[in-house]
Short mmCIF file of C-alpha atoms in Angstrom, two decimals:
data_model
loop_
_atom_site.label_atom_id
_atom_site.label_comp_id
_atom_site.label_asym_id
_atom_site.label_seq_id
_atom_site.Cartn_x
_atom_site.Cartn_y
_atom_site.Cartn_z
CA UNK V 19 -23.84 7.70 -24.85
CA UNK V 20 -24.81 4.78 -27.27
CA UNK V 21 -23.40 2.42 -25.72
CA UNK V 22 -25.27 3.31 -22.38
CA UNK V 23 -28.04 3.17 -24.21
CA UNK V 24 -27.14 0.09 -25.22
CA UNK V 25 -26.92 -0.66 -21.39
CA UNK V 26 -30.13 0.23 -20.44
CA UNK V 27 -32.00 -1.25 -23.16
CA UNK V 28 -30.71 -4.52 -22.86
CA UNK V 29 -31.39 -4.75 -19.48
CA UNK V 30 -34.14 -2.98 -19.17
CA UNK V 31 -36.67 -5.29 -17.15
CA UNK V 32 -33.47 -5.23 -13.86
CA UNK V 33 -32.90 -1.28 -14.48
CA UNK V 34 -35.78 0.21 -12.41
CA UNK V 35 -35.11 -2.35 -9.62
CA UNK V 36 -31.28 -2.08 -9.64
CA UNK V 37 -31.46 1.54 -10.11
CA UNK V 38 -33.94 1.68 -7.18
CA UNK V 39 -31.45 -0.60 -4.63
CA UNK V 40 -28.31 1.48 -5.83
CA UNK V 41 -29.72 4.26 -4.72
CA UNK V 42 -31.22 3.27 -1.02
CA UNK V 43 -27.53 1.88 -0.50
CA UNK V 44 -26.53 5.26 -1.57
CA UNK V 45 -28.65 6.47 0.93
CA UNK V 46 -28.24 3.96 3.95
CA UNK V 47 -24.43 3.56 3.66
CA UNK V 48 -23.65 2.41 7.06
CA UNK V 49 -26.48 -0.44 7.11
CA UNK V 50 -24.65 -2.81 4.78
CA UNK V 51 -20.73 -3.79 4.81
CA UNK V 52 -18.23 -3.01 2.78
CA UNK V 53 -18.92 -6.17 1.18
CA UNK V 54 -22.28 -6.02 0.73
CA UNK V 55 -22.26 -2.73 -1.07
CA UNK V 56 -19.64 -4.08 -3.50
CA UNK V 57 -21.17 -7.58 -4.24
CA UNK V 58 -24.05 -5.27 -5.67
CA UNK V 59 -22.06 -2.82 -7.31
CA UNK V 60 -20.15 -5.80 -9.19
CA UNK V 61 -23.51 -7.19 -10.10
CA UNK V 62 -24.72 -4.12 -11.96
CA UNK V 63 -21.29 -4.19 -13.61
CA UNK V 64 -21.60 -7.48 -14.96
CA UNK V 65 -25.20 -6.83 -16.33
CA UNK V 66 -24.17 -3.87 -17.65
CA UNK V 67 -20.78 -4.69 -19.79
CA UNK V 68 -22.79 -8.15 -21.12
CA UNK V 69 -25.56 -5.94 -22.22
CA UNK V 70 -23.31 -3.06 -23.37
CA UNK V 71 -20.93 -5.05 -25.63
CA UNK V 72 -18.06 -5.19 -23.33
CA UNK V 73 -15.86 -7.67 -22.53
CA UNK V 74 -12.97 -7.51 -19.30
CA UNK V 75 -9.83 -8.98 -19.84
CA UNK V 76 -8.41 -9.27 -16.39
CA UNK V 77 -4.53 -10.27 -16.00
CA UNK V 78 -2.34 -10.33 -13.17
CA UNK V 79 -5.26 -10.77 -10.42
CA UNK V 80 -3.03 -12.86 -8.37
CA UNK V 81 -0.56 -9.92 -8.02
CA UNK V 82 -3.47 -8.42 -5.69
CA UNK V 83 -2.24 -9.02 -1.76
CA UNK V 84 -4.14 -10.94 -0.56
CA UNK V 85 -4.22 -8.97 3.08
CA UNK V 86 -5.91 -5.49 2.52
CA UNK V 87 -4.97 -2.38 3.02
CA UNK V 88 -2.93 -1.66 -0.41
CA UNK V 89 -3.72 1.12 -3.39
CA UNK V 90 -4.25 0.69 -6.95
CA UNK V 91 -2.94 3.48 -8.80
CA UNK V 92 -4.01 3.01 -13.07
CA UNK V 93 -3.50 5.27 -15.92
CA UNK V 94 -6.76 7.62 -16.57
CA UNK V 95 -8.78 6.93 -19.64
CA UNK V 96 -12.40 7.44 -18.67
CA UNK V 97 -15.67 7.64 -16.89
CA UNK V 98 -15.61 4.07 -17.14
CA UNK V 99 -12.04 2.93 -15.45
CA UNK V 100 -13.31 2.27 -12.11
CA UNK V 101 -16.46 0.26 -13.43
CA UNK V 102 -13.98 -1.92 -15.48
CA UNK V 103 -11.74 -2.53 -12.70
CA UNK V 104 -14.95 -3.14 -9.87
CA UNK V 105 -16.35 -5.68 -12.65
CA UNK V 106 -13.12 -8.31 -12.05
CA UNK V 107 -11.41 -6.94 -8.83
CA UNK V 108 -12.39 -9.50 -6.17
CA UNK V 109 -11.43 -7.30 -3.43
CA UNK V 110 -13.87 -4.57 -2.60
CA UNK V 111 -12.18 -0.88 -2.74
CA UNK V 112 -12.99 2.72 -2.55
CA UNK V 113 -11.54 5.64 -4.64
CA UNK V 114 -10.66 9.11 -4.66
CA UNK V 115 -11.95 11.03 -7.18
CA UNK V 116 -12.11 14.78 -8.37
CA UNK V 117 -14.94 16.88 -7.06
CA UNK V 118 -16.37 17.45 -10.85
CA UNK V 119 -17.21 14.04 -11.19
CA UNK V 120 -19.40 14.08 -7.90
CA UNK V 121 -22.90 15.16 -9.31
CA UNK V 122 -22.77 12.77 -11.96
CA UNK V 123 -26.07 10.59 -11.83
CA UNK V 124 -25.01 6.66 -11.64
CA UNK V 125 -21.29 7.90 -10.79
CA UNK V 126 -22.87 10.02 -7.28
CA UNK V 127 -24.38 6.51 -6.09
CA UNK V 128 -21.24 4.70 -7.00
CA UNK V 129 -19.15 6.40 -5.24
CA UNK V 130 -21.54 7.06 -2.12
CA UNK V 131 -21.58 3.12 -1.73
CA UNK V 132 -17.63 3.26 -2.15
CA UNK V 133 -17.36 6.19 0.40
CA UNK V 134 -15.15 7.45 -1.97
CA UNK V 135 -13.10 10.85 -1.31
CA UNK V 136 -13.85 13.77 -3.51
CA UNK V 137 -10.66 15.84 -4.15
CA UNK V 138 -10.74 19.66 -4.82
CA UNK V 139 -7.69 19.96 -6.66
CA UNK V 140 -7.90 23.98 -6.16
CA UNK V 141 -7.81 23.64 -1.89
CA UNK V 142 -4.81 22.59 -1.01
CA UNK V 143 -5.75 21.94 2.76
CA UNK V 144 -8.51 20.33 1.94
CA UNK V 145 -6.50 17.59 -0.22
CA UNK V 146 -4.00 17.69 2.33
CA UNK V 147 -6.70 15.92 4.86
CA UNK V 148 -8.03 13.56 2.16
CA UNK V 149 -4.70 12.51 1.73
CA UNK V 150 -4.57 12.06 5.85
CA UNK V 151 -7.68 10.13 6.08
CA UNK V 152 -7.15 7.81 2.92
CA UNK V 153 -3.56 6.93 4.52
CA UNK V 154 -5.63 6.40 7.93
CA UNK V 155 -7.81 4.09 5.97
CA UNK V 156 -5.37 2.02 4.64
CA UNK V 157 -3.68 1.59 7.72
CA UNK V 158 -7.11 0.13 8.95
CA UNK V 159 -7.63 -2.20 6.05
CA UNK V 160 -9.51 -0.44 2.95
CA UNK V 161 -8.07 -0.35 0.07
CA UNK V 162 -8.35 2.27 -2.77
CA UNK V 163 -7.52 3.93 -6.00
CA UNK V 164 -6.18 7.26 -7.09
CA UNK V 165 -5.54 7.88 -10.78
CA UNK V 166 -1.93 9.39 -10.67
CA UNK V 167 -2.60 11.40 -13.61
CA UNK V 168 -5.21 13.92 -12.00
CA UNK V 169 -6.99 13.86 -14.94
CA UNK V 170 -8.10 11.38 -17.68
CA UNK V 171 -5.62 11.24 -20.77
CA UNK V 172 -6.73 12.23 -24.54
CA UNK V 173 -4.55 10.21 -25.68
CA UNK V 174 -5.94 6.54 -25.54
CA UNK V 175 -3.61 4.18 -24.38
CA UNK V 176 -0.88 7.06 -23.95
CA UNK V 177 -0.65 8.12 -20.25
CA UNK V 178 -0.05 11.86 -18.94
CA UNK V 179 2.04 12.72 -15.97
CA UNK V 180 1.84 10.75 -13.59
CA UNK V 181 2.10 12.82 -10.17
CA UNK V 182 4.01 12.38 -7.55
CA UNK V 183 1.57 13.93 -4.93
CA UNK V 184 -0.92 11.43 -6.04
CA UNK V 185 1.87 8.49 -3.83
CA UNK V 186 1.57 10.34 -0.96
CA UNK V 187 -1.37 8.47 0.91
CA UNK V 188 0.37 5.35 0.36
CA UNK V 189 3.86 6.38 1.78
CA UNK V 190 2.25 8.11 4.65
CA UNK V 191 0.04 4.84 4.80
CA UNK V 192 3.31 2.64 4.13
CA UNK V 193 1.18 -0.04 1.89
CA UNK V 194 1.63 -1.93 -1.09
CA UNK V 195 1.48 0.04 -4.52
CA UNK V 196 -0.67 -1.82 -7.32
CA UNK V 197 0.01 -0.38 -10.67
CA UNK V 198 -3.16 -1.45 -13.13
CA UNK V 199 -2.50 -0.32 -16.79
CA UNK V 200 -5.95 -0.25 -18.43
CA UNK V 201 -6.00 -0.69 -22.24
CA UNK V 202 -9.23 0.37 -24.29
CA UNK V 203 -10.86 1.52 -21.33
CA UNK V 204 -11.80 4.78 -23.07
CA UNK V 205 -13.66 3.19 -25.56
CA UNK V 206 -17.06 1.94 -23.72
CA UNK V 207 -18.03 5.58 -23.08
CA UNK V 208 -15.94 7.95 -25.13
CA UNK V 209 -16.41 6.56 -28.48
CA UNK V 210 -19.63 6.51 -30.60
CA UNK V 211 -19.39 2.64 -31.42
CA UNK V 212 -21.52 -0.06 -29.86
CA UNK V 213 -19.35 -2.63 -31.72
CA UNK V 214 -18.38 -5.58 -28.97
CA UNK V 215 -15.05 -4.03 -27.28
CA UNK V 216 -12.57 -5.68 -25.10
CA UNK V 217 -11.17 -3.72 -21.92
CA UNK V 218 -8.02 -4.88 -20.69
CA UNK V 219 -6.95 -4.76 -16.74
CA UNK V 220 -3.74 -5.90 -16.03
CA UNK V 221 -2.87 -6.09 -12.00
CA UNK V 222 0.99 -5.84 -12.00
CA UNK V 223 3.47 -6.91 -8.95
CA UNK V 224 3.01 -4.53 -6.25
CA UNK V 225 5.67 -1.88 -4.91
CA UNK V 226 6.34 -2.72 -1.14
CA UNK V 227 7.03 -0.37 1.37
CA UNK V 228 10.74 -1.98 1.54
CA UNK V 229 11.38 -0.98 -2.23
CA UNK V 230 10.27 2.60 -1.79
CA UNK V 231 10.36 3.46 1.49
CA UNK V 232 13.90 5.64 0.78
CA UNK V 233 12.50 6.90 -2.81
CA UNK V 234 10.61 10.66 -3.69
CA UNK V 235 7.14 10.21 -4.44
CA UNK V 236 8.34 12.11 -8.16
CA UNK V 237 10.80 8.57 -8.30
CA UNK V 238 7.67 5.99 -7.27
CA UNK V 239 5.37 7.86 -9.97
CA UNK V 240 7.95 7.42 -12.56
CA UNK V 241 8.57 3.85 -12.02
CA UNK V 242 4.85 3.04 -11.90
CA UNK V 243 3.98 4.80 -15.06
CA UNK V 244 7.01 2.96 -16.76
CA UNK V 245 5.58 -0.01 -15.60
CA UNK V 246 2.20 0.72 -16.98
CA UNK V 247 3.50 1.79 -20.04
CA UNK V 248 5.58 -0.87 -20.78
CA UNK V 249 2.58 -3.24 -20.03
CA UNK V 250 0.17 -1.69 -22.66
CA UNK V 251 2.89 -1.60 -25.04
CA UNK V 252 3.28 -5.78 -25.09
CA UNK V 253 -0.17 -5.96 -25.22
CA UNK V 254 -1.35 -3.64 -27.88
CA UNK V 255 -1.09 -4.01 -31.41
#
């Protein structure tokens, strides 16, 4: 909470006007472009992490295709994982996120201008069709991001389970796999400090259909969390 305190106060003069045009794209989705929405989203980003302390170090971004239609799938630290990853991503994306998340002021707007899915992890039918219509997505040209994990971990840079349910859009979709491991990206917003912090994104080599096309979405989840995990552990002290 500090540090979007922090946030705010620092940029307080753009706040009211920002805060104003997040929300009227919120509103009036389908009048801008994909593009359009995210150029503004990646705006507020950048005011926000230079005013909040925060510092992105991106890796890997060439490992991004460059033809869309692919899914990013990171480990889960916090509220602030998709803001991190919007602030140096140069391709715009959506997400799919859990249904307790969707009331959240700032987070609501976000993810309106994403036209992000909200997942009710206790209807199964209902996930089944998110699932559907994020593969039918893809297969048009967005890209997006589930967090394999379900849930955030509380355990820093130690990842939970990674699911293999979550890999389901993109083998139904049959598009690249982006594993991002995300180091310190729980401490912006889930830590009392406003001391100047450094959030690591690293974009790794994608998974092609080819590789896992003949793999169980339990084998693709444990070779992308292995991957993750083996990335924060070269780059953490």
């Amino acid at each position: 909470m500090k540090r979007i305190l922090l946030m705010v106060f620092r940029n307080i003069v753009l706040v009211p006007f920002m805060w104003i045009k997040l929300c009227y794209h919120a509103r009036h989705v389908e009048k801008y472009t994909e593009e359009e929405h995210y150029k503004m989203l990646q705006f507020i980003c950048h005011r926000a992490n230079k005013g909040g302390n925060v510092t992105i170090d991106a890796h890997g971004l060439e490992n991004i295709p460059d033809k869309s239609g692919f899914m990013f799938f990171p480990n889960h630290q916090g509220l602030y994982d998709v803001l991190a990853i919007v602030d140096v991503c140069p391709y715009p994306f959506s997400v799919v996120a859990k249904k307790e998340v969707a009331n959240i002021q700032f987070l609501k707007q976000v993810f309106a201008c994403m036209r992000a899915y909200m997942l009710d992890r206790e209807d199964v039918r209902q996930a089944m069709q998110v699932i559907i219509d994020v593969a039918n997505e893809v297969k048009k040209g967005r890209n997006y991001l589930i967090f394999a994990e379900g849930t955030r971990s509380k355990k820093g840079n130690h990842p939970g389970e990674f699911k293999g349910g979550s890999f389901k859009a993109a083998t139904k979709a049959k598009c690249p796999i982006v594993p991002v491991a995300l180091i310190d990206s729980f401490k912006p917003f889930d830590t009392s400090s406003i001391n100047p912090v450094t959030v690591q994104v690293h974009f790794l080599k994608p998974l092609y259909y080819e590789e896992y096309k003949n793999m169980k979405t339990t084998e693709i989840a444990s070779i992308v969390k292995e991957r993750i995990e083996k990335t924060i552990q070269n780059n953490t002290k």
